[in-house]
C-alpha atoms as an extended CHARMM CRD file, in Angstrom:
* protein
*
       114  EXT
         1         1  MET       CA            -37.1690000000        9.8480000000      -25.9880000000  PROA      1               0.0000000000
         2         2  SER       CA            -34.0160000000       11.4990000000      -27.3830000000  PROA      2               0.0000000000
         3         3  VAL       CA            -30.6370000000       11.2640000000      -27.2710000000  PROA      3               0.0000000000
         4         4  SER       CA            -28.4010000000       14.0970000000      -27.3060000000  PROA      4               0.0000000000
         5         5  LEU       CA            -24.6210000000       15.0890000000      -27.3480000000  PROA      5               0.0000000000
         6         6  GLN       CA            -22.5910000000       18.6000000000      -27.5810000000  PROA      6               0.0000000000
         7         7  PHE       CA            -19.5640000000       18.2920000000      -29.3090000000  PROA      7               0.0000000000
         8         8  ASP       CA            -16.9630000000       22.2470000000      -28.3880000000  PROA      8               0.0000000000
         9         9  LEU       CA            -17.1000000000       24.4400000000      -31.5610000000  PROA      9               0.0000000000
        10        10  GLN       CA            -13.5910000000       25.7950000000      -31.1690000000  PROA      10              0.0000000000
        11        11  GLU       CA            -14.0590000000       27.6120000000      -34.9450000000  PROA      11              0.0000000000
        12        12  ALA       CA            -16.5760000000       29.3190000000      -33.3870000000  PROA      12              0.0000000000
        13        13  GLY       CA            -16.3260000000       29.7830000000      -29.7430000000  PROA      13              0.0000000000
        14        14  ARG       CA            -19.7160000000       27.9890000000      -29.4850000000  PROA      14              0.0000000000
        15        15  VAL       CA            -20.8120000000       24.2530000000      -28.3110000000  PROA      15              0.0000000000
        16        16  VAL       CA            -23.0650000000       22.9810000000      -31.4540000000  PROA      16              0.0000000000
        17        17  THR       CA            -25.7350000000       20.3480000000      -29.9170000000  PROA      17              0.0000000000
        18        18  VAL       CA            -26.8820000000       16.9340000000      -32.0020000000  PROA      18              0.0000000000
        19        19  ARG       CA            -30.1230000000       15.3650000000      -30.3820000000  PROA      19              0.0000000000
        20        20  PHE       CA            -31.0560000000       12.5730000000      -32.1730000000  PROA      20              0.0000000000
        21        21  MET       CA            -34.5330000000       11.0090000000      -31.4160000000  PROA      21              0.0000000000
        22        22  THR       CA            -37.4270000000        9.2520000000      -33.5390000000  PROA      22              0.0000000000
        23        23  THR       CA            -40.2930000000        9.3900000000      -35.2340000000  PROA      23              0.0000000000
        24        24  LYS       CA            -42.9850000000        6.9240000000      -36.3780000000  PROA      24              0.0000000000
        25        25  LYS       CA            -40.6720000000        5.5080000000      -39.5310000000  PROA      25              0.0000000000
        26        26  LEU       CA            -37.1730000000        7.8260000000      -38.6750000000  PROA      26              0.0000000000
        27        27  LEU       CA            -34.4540000000        8.4320000000      -36.7860000000  PROA      27              0.0000000000
        28        28  VAL       CA            -33.8060000000       12.3320000000      -37.0690000000  PROA      28              0.0000000000
        29        29  ALA       CA            -30.2440000000       14.5380000000      -35.9150000000  PROA      29              0.0000000000
        30        30  PHE       CA            -31.4410000000       17.6280000000      -35.1960000000  PROA      30              0.0000000000
        31        31  ALA       CA            -28.3010000000       20.4530000000      -34.4760000000  PROA      31              0.0000000000
        32        32  THR       CA            -28.0940000000       23.6870000000      -33.2930000000  PROA      32              0.0000000000
        33        33  ASP       CA            -25.2620000000       25.8360000000      -32.3050000000  PROA      33              0.0000000000
        34        34  GLY       CA            -27.9170000000       27.2820000000      -30.0370000000  PROA      34              0.0000000000
        35        35  ASN       CA            -27.8600000000       30.7460000000      -31.7830000000  PROA      35              0.0000000000
        36        36  TYR       CA            -31.0670000000       32.5600000000      -32.5700000000  PROA      36              0.0000000000
        37        37  LEU       CA            -31.2010000000       34.6660000000      -35.0590000000  PROA      37              0.0000000000
        38        38  ARG       CA            -32.3180000000       38.3120000000      -35.2440000000  PROA      38              0.0000000000
        39        39  GLN       CA            -35.0130000000       39.2330000000      -37.4390000000  PROA      39              0.0000000000
        40        40  ASP       CA            -32.9150000000       40.8830000000      -39.5180000000  PROA      40              0.0000000000
        41        41  GLN       CA            -30.2070000000       38.5570000000      -40.0920000000  PROA      41              0.0000000000
        42        42  LEU       CA            -33.1330000000       36.1840000000      -41.8320000000  PROA      42              0.0000000000
        43        43  ALA       CA            -32.2320000000       36.9650000000      -45.3120000000  PROA      43              0.0000000000
        44        44  ILE       CA            -29.2350000000       35.8330000000      -44.7930000000  PROA      44              0.0000000000
        45        45  ALA       CA            -29.2970000000       33.0610000000      -42.7520000000  PROA      45              0.0000000000
        46        46  ALA       CA            -31.5130000000       31.5750000000      -45.3870000000  PROA      46              0.0000000000
        47        47  ALA       CA            -28.4750000000       32.7230000000      -48.5260000000  PROA      47              0.0000000000
        48        48  ALA       CA            -26.2920000000       30.3320000000      -46.4080000000  PROA      48              0.0000000000
        49        49  SER       CA            -28.6080000000       27.8920000000      -45.6820000000  PROA      49              0.0000000000
        50        50  ASN       CA            -28.9420000000       28.3300000000      -49.5270000000  PROA      50              0.0000000000
        51        51  ALA       CA            -25.5820000000       27.7830000000      -50.1300000000  PROA      51              0.0000000000
        52        52  TRP       CA            -24.8150000000       25.3450000000      -48.5700000000  PROA      52              0.0000000000
        53        53  ASN       CA            -27.4280000000       22.8970000000      -48.7780000000  PROA      53              0.0000000000
        54        54  THR       CA            -26.8170000000       23.3790000000      -52.5890000000  PROA      54              0.0000000000
        55        55  GLU       CA            -23.0180000000       22.7760000000      -52.6030000000  PROA      55              0.0000000000
        56        56  GLN       CA            -22.9340000000       19.5570000000      -50.7240000000  PROA      56              0.0000000000
        57        57  LEU       CA            -25.9810000000       18.9170000000      -53.0680000000  PROA      57              0.0000000000
        58        58  ASN       CA            -27.7910000000       17.5770000000      -49.8400000000  PROA      58              0.0000000000
        59        59  PRO       CA            -30.0820000000       19.3990000000      -48.5420000000  PROA      59              0.0000000000
        60        60  MET       CA            -29.2280000000       19.5570000000      -44.3380000000  PROA      60              0.0000000000
        61        61  LEU       CA            -29.6140000000       23.5030000000      -43.1090000000  PROA      61              0.0000000000
        62        62  SER       CA            -32.4310000000       25.5200000000      -42.3900000000  PROA      62              0.0000000000
        63        63  VAL       CA            -33.8730000000       28.1590000000      -41.2770000000  PROA      63              0.0000000000
        64        64  TRP       CA            -35.7750000000       26.2280000000      -38.4820000000  PROA      64              0.0000000000
        65        65  ASP       CA            -38.7480000000       28.4530000000      -36.6150000000  PROA      65              0.0000000000
        66        66  VAL       CA            -39.1720000000       31.0300000000      -38.5410000000  PROA      66              0.0000000000
        67        67  ARG       CA            -42.6130000000       32.0690000000      -37.4630000000  PROA      67              0.0000000000
        68        68  GLY       CA            -41.9030000000       31.6270000000      -33.5220000000  PROA      68              0.0000000000
        69        69  PRO       CA            -40.4420000000       33.9210000000      -31.2180000000  PROA      69              0.0000000000
        70        70  ARG       CA            -36.7020000000       32.9310000000      -31.2790000000  PROA      70              0.0000000000
        71        71  PRO       CA            -35.6280000000       31.4700000000      -35.5250000000  PROA      71              0.0000000000
        72        72  CYS       CA            -32.2350000000       29.6180000000      -35.0750000000  PROA      72              0.0000000000
        73        73  LEU       CA            -30.1260000000       27.8670000000      -38.0330000000  PROA      73              0.0000000000
        74        74  ALA       CA            -30.7020000000       24.3760000000      -37.6780000000  PROA      74              0.0000000000
        75        75  GLY       CA            -29.1770000000       21.0680000000      -39.5240000000  PROA      75              0.0000000000
        76        76  VAL       CA            -31.2820000000       18.2310000000      -39.6940000000  PROA      76              0.0000000000
        77        77  CYS       CA            -30.0390000000       14.7890000000      -40.6670000000  PROA      77              0.0000000000
        78        78  ASP       CA            -33.0290000000       11.5190000000      -40.8060000000  PROA      78              0.0000000000
        79        79  LEU       CA            -32.0840000000        7.8430000000      -41.2360000000  PROA      79              0.0000000000
        80        80  PRO       CA            -35.1200000000        5.4750000000      -42.3420000000  PROA      80              0.0000000000
        81        81  LEU       CA            -36.1060000000        3.0350000000      -38.7490000000  PROA      81              0.0000000000
        82        82  THR       CA            -36.2480000000       -0.0100000000      -41.0340000000  PROA      82              0.0000000000
        83        83  CYS       CA            -32.8830000000        0.0750000000      -42.3990000000  PROA      83              0.0000000000
        84        84  ARG       CA            -30.6000000000       -2.4290000000      -41.3850000000  PROA      84              0.0000000000
        85        85  ILE       CA            -26.6830000000       -1.2250000000      -40.2990000000  PROA      85              0.0000000000
        86        86  THR       CA            -24.2540000000       -2.3620000000      -38.2500000000  PROA      86              0.0000000000
        87        87  GLN       CA            -23.3520000000       -0.3510000000      -35.4460000000  PROA      87              0.0000000000
        88        88  ALA       CA            -20.0580000000        0.3870000000      -37.1010000000  PROA      88              0.0000000000
        89        89  ASP       CA            -21.4340000000        1.6230000000      -40.6340000000  PROA      89              0.0000000000
        90        90  PHE       CA            -24.1030000000        3.7740000000      -37.4680000000  PROA      90              0.0000000000
        91        91  ASP       CA            -20.7170000000        5.1480000000      -35.8840000000  PROA      91              0.0000000000
        92        92  ALA       CA            -19.2070000000        6.2820000000      -39.3410000000  PROA      92              0.0000000000
        93        93  LEU       CA            -22.6340000000        7.8920000000      -40.5030000000  PROA      93              0.0000000000
        94        94  ALA       CA            -23.1840000000        9.7160000000      -37.0500000000  PROA      94              0.0000000000
        95        95  ASN       CA            -19.2930000000       10.8500000000      -36.9240000000  PROA      95              0.0000000000
        96        96  ASP       CA            -20.0250000000       12.3850000000      -40.5460000000  PROA      96              0.0000000000
        97        97  TRP       CA            -23.1470000000       13.6260000000      -39.5380000000  PROA      97              0.0000000000
        98        98  VAL       CA            -21.5840000000       15.6020000000      -36.8640000000  PROA      98              0.0000000000
        99        99  GLU       CA            -18.7960000000       16.4820000000      -38.5580000000  PROA      99              0.0000000000
       100       100  ARG       CA            -20.5700000000       18.2290000000      -41.2630000000  PROA      100             0.0000000000
       101       101  ALA       CA            -22.4240000000       20.0170000000      -38.3640000000  PROA      101             0.0000000000
       102       102  ARG       CA            -19.2070000000       21.1780000000      -36.8510000000  PROA      102             0.0000000000
       103       103  GLN       CA            -17.9940000000       22.6790000000      -40.9010000000  PROA      103             0.0000000000
       104       104  MET       CA            -21.6910000000       24.1600000000      -41.8650000000  PROA      104             0.0000000000
       105       105  PHE       CA            -21.3870000000       26.1790000000      -38.1570000000  PROA      105             0.0000000000
       106       106  SER       CA            -18.1120000000       26.7930000000      -38.6270000000  PROA      106             0.0000000000
       107       107  ARG       CA            -18.9780000000       27.9560000000      -42.8990000000  PROA      107             0.0000000000
       108       108  CYS       CA            -21.9540000000       29.8610000000      -40.9260000000  PROA      108             0.0000000000
       109       109  HSD       CA            -20.1000000000       31.6220000000      -38.3880000000  PROA      109             0.0000000000
       110       110  GLN       CA            -17.0390000000       32.6770000000      -40.5640000000  PROA      110             0.0000000000
       111       111  VAL       CA            -18.3710000000       33.2180000000      -43.9280000000  PROA      111             0.0000000000
       112       112  PHE       CA            -21.5530000000       34.7380000000      -42.8220000000  PROA      112             0.0000000000
       113       113  LYS       CA            -21.4280000000       35.9800000000      -39.4090000000  PROA      113             0.0000000000
       114       114  LEU       CA            -24.1070000000       34.3650000000      -38.3520000000  PROA      114             0.0000000000
């Protein structure tokens, strides 16, 4: 089971989708702007991911499914299912994840032309 939300990324002219799902031990938030990468963009996308993750000190951005037919940029955050958190704190955390996704995809579009 998963729950998705979409928001307009006006500065990049795209829509970002954030999908929340669970694994056996984690709540995972997976974000994508729906833009698939061409083969000639993979190296710059990897560099953009590395730059973002290094600057943020919190790995989140990756080039997803590079072996598949249609790789994309993806942001991934997770939270242990066993943690206790109030609804207000979860709302704040989810809002932070969405804001980081907004910043991340805007930067990838504006700086790296992805």
